[in-house]
Amino acid sequence: MYTSFQLAKKYINYYLSAANGKGHGTHSPFVFDFILSVLNNRQHYTPPAEIEALRQKLLADSTEIEIEDLGAGSRKDTSQKRKINNIAATAVKPKKWSHFLYRLVAHYKPQTIIELGTSLGISTAYMAAANPAAHIYTIEGSSAIQQKA
């Protein structure tokens, strides 16, 4: 077993010597392009601020709806009635992952996108903004959540 000092030393050595974070040494052209153009390129793609305003509006909405959950269910709340702000806080993808989806769709420009488990539609809005020409098919099991999205 390593001591705390030895672990810290190993981590620092790894951090200073790891070189693949920028794509160098990656053999696959697709993965190299993915690392450079999607993962590491944040200044080229700027998602619309209206989507984050919509997220804030949903986080402030305390309307209670009755849901029928056909998926894996919520680990946080197992009741049939849930508030919109609770769903927005637990089921909607965080801003970091929404921006990643935006960059991914903006870079590769897919013609068709299928989303299962739409929830409140924030991720869908990011993907639609990234490529307005794409056909997005989205499926949500709960009709009450679908109406809100």
mmCIF file of C-alpha atoms in Angstrom:
data_model
loop_
_atom_site.group_PDB
_atom_site.id
_atom_site.type_symbol
_atom_site.label_atom_id
_atom_site.label_comp_id
_atom_site.label_asym_id
_atom_site.label_seq_id
_atom_site.Cartn_x
_atom_site.Cartn_y
_atom_site.Cartn_z
ATOM 1 C CA MET A 1 0.000 0.000 0.000
ATOM 2 C CA TYR A 2 1.210 3.495 -0.807
ATOM 3 C CA THR A 3 1.485 6.327 1.676
ATOM 4 C CA SER A 4 -0.269 9.628 1.006
ATOM 5 C CA PHE A 5 3.044 11.176 0.024
ATOM 6 C CA GLN A 6 3.790 8.378 -2.472
ATOM 7 C CA LEU A 7 0.313 8.667 -3.997
ATOM 8 C CA ALA A 8 0.685 12.434 -4.354
ATOM 9 C CA LYS A 9 4.093 11.968 -5.995
ATOM 10 C CA LYS A 10 2.706 9.367 -8.436
ATOM 11 C CA TYR A 11 -0.220 11.637 -9.308
ATOM 12 C CA ILE A 12 2.051 14.626 -9.954
ATOM 13 C CA ASN A 13 4.373 12.508 -12.114
ATOM 14 C CA TYR A 14 1.419 11.174 -14.094
ATOM 15 C CA TYR A 15 -0.129 14.625 -14.477
ATOM 16 C CA LEU A 16 3.118 16.116 -15.767
ATOM 17 C CA SER A 17 3.924 13.260 -18.145
ATOM 18 C CA ALA A 18 0.463 12.426 -19.545
ATOM 19 C CA ALA A 19 0.397 13.728 -23.108
ATOM 20 C CA ASN A 20 -2.762 12.339 -24.684
ATOM 21 C CA GLY A 21 -5.131 15.051 -23.444
ATOM 22 C CA LYS A 22 -4.640 17.050 -26.620
ATOM 23 C CA GLY A 23 -4.970 14.098 -28.988
ATOM 24 C CA HIS A 24 -1.273 13.471 -29.643
ATOM 25 C CA GLY A 25 -0.518 9.779 -29.991
ATOM 26 C CA THR A 26 -4.093 8.931 -30.978
ATOM 27 C CA HIS A 27 -4.025 6.677 -34.033
ATOM 28 C CA SER A 28 -7.646 6.884 -35.115
ATOM 29 C CA PRO A 29 -8.298 9.995 -37.252
ATOM 30 C CA PHE A 30 -11.906 10.098 -36.026
ATOM 31 C CA VAL A 31 -10.903 10.023 -32.351
ATOM 32 C CA PHE A 32 -8.136 12.595 -32.950
ATOM 33 C CA ASP A 33 -10.627 14.925 -34.653
ATOM 34 C CA PHE A 34 -13.160 14.283 -31.853
ATOM 35 C CA ILE A 35 -10.622 15.204 -29.153
ATOM 36 C CA LEU A 36 -9.443 18.368 -30.907
ATOM 37 C CA SER A 37 -12.699 19.633 -32.401
ATOM 38 C CA VAL A 38 -15.291 18.606 -29.808
ATOM 39 C CA LEU A 39 -13.708 17.908 -26.421
ATOM 40 C CA ASN A 40 -11.022 20.599 -26.384
ATOM 41 C CA ASN A 41 -12.588 23.286 -28.603
ATOM 42 C CA ARG A 42 -14.861 25.487 -26.510
ATOM 43 C CA GLN A 43 -14.445 28.906 -28.096
ATOM 44 C CA HIS A 44 -15.792 28.001 -31.542
ATOM 45 C CA TYR A 45 -19.275 26.969 -30.404
ATOM 46 C CA THR A 46 -21.407 29.261 -28.276
ATOM 47 C CA PRO A 47 -24.888 27.943 -27.476
ATOM 48 C CA PRO A 48 -27.772 30.412 -27.300
ATOM 49 C CA ALA A 49 -28.363 31.948 -23.876
ATOM 50 C CA GLU A 50 -32.144 31.506 -24.239
ATOM 51 C CA ILE A 51 -31.800 27.800 -23.456
ATOM 52 C CA GLU A 52 -30.145 28.489 -20.104
ATOM 53 C CA ALA A 53 -32.872 31.064 -19.405
ATOM 54 C CA LEU A 54 -35.411 28.299 -20.067
ATOM 55 C CA ARG A 55 -33.530 26.016 -17.644
ATOM 56 C CA GLN A 56 -33.717 28.727 -14.947
ATOM 57 C CA LYS A 57 -37.434 29.177 -15.633
ATOM 58 C CA LEU A 58 -37.995 25.421 -15.178
ATOM 59 C CA LEU A 59 -35.930 25.427 -11.977
ATOM 60 C CA ALA A 60 -38.218 28.170 -10.613
ATOM 61 C CA ASP A 61 -41.469 26.418 -11.652
ATOM 62 C CA SER A 62 -43.067 24.741 -8.627
ATOM 63 C CA THR A 63 -46.046 23.328 -10.540
ATOM 64 C CA GLU A 64 -46.830 19.773 -9.462
ATOM 65 C CA ILE A 65 -47.649 17.193 -12.134
ATOM 66 C CA GLU A 66 -48.611 13.536 -11.994
ATOM 67 C CA ILE A 67 -46.222 11.344 -13.926
ATOM 68 C CA GLU A 68 -46.234 7.770 -15.134
ATOM 69 C CA ASP A 69 -42.636 6.626 -15.220
ATOM 70 C CA LEU A 70 -41.974 3.983 -17.890
ATOM 71 C CA GLY A 71 -38.194 4.130 -17.612
ATOM 72 C CA ALA A 72 -35.749 3.202 -14.885
ATOM 73 C CA GLY A 73 -37.403 5.658 -12.525
ATOM 74 C CA SER A 74 -35.940 8.340 -10.348
ATOM 75 C CA ARG A 75 -33.406 7.447 -7.683
ATOM 76 C CA LYS A 76 -34.246 10.647 -5.816
ATOM 77 C CA ASP A 77 -38.050 10.722 -5.853
ATOM 78 C CA THR A 78 -40.300 7.675 -6.214
ATOM 79 C CA SER A 79 -43.674 9.420 -5.805
ATOM 80 C CA GLN A 80 -46.190 9.719 -8.650
ATOM 81 C CA LYS A 81 -46.508 13.495 -8.217
ATOM 82 C CA ARG A 82 -43.426 15.592 -8.775
ATOM 83 C CA LYS A 83 -42.699 19.281 -9.088
ATOM 84 C CA ILE A 84 -41.245 20.672 -12.297
ATOM 85 C CA ASN A 85 -38.316 22.255 -10.437
ATOM 86 C CA ASN A 86 -37.518 18.876 -8.842
ATOM 87 C CA ILE A 87 -37.495 17.193 -12.266
ATOM 88 C CA ALA A 88 -35.372 20.017 -13.693
ATOM 89 C CA ALA A 89 -32.876 19.735 -10.849
ATOM 90 C CA THR A 90 -32.472 15.950 -10.998
ATOM 91 C CA ALA A 91 -33.329 14.685 -14.496
ATOM 92 C CA VAL A 92 -32.094 17.441 -16.821
ATOM 93 C CA LYS A 93 -28.490 17.184 -17.994
ATOM 94 C CA PRO A 94 -26.125 19.679 -16.342
ATOM 95 C CA LYS A 95 -24.919 22.709 -18.306
ATOM 96 C CA LYS A 96 -21.511 21.073 -18.872
ATOM 97 C CA TRP A 97 -23.015 18.041 -20.657
ATOM 98 C CA SER A 98 -25.545 20.176 -22.538
ATOM 99 C CA HIS A 99 -22.690 22.261 -23.949
ATOM 100 C CA PHE A 100 -20.880 19.036 -24.884
ATOM 101 C CA LEU A 101 -23.967 17.843 -26.814
ATOM 102 C CA TYR A 102 -24.157 21.236 -28.516
ATOM 103 C CA ARG A 103 -20.499 21.046 -29.628
ATOM 104 C CA LEU A 104 -20.917 17.422 -30.762
ATOM 105 C CA VAL A 105 -23.975 18.145 -32.915
ATOM 106 C CA ALA A 106 -22.551 21.436 -34.232
ATOM 107 C CA HIS A 107 -19.331 19.732 -35.334
ATOM 108 C CA TYR A 108 -20.691 16.542 -36.925
ATOM 109 C CA LYS A 109 -24.035 17.973 -38.149
ATOM 110 C CA PRO A 110 -26.085 14.737 -38.100
ATOM 111 C CA GLN A 111 -29.136 14.603 -40.372
ATOM 112 C CA THR A 112 -31.259 12.621 -37.898
ATOM 113 C CA ILE A 113 -31.145 12.538 -34.094
ATOM 114 C CA ILE A 114 -33.127 10.154 -31.882
ATOM 115 C CA GLU A 115 -33.471 11.017 -28.201
ATOM 116 C CA LEU A 116 -35.021 8.598 -25.726
ATOM 117 C CA GLY A 117 -36.210 10.042 -22.429
ATOM 118 C CA THR A 118 -36.578 13.690 -23.364
ATOM 119 C CA SER A 119 -37.500 14.864 -19.867
ATOM 120 C CA LEU A 120 -38.087 18.633 -20.055
ATOM 121 C CA GLY A 121 -36.404 19.123 -23.441
ATOM 122 C CA ILE A 122 -33.285 21.106 -22.493
ATOM 123 C CA SER A 123 -30.897 18.673 -24.216
ATOM 124 C CA THR A 124 -33.202 18.612 -27.242
ATOM 125 C CA ALA A 125 -33.128 22.411 -27.400
ATOM 126 C CA TYR A 126 -29.321 22.406 -27.355
ATOM 127 C CA MET A 127 -29.146 19.839 -30.167
ATOM 128 C CA ALA A 128 -31.771 21.678 -32.235
ATOM 129 C CA ALA A 129 -29.889 24.970 -31.825
ATOM 130 C CA ALA A 130 -26.616 23.333 -32.863
ATOM 131 C CA ASN A 131 -28.040 21.975 -36.119
ATOM 132 C CA PRO A 132 -31.405 23.492 -37.118
ATOM 133 C CA ALA A 133 -31.516 21.353 -40.292
ATOM 134 C CA ALA A 134 -31.497 18.067 -38.350
ATOM 135 C CA HIS A 135 -34.634 15.989 -37.878
ATOM 136 C CA ILE A 136 -34.924 15.281 -34.155
ATOM 137 C CA TYR A 137 -37.156 12.443 -33.004
ATOM 138 C CA THR A 138 -37.655 12.535 -29.284
ATOM 139 C CA ILE A 139 -39.552 10.085 -27.089
ATOM 140 C CA GLU A 140 -40.781 10.745 -23.547
ATOM 141 C CA GLY A 141 -42.784 8.128 -21.641
ATOM 142 C CA SER A 142 -44.672 10.502 -19.354
ATOM 143 C CA SER A 143 -47.351 12.497 -21.169
ATOM 144 C CA ALA A 144 -47.383 15.169 -18.424
ATOM 145 C CA ILE A 145 -43.644 15.779 -18.799
ATOM 146 C CA GLN A 146 -43.995 15.680 -22.588
ATOM 147 C CA GLN A 147 -46.636 18.435 -22.423
ATOM 148 C CA LYS A 148 -44.316 20.585 -20.292
ATOM 149 C CA ALA A 149 -41.376 20.043 -22.662
#
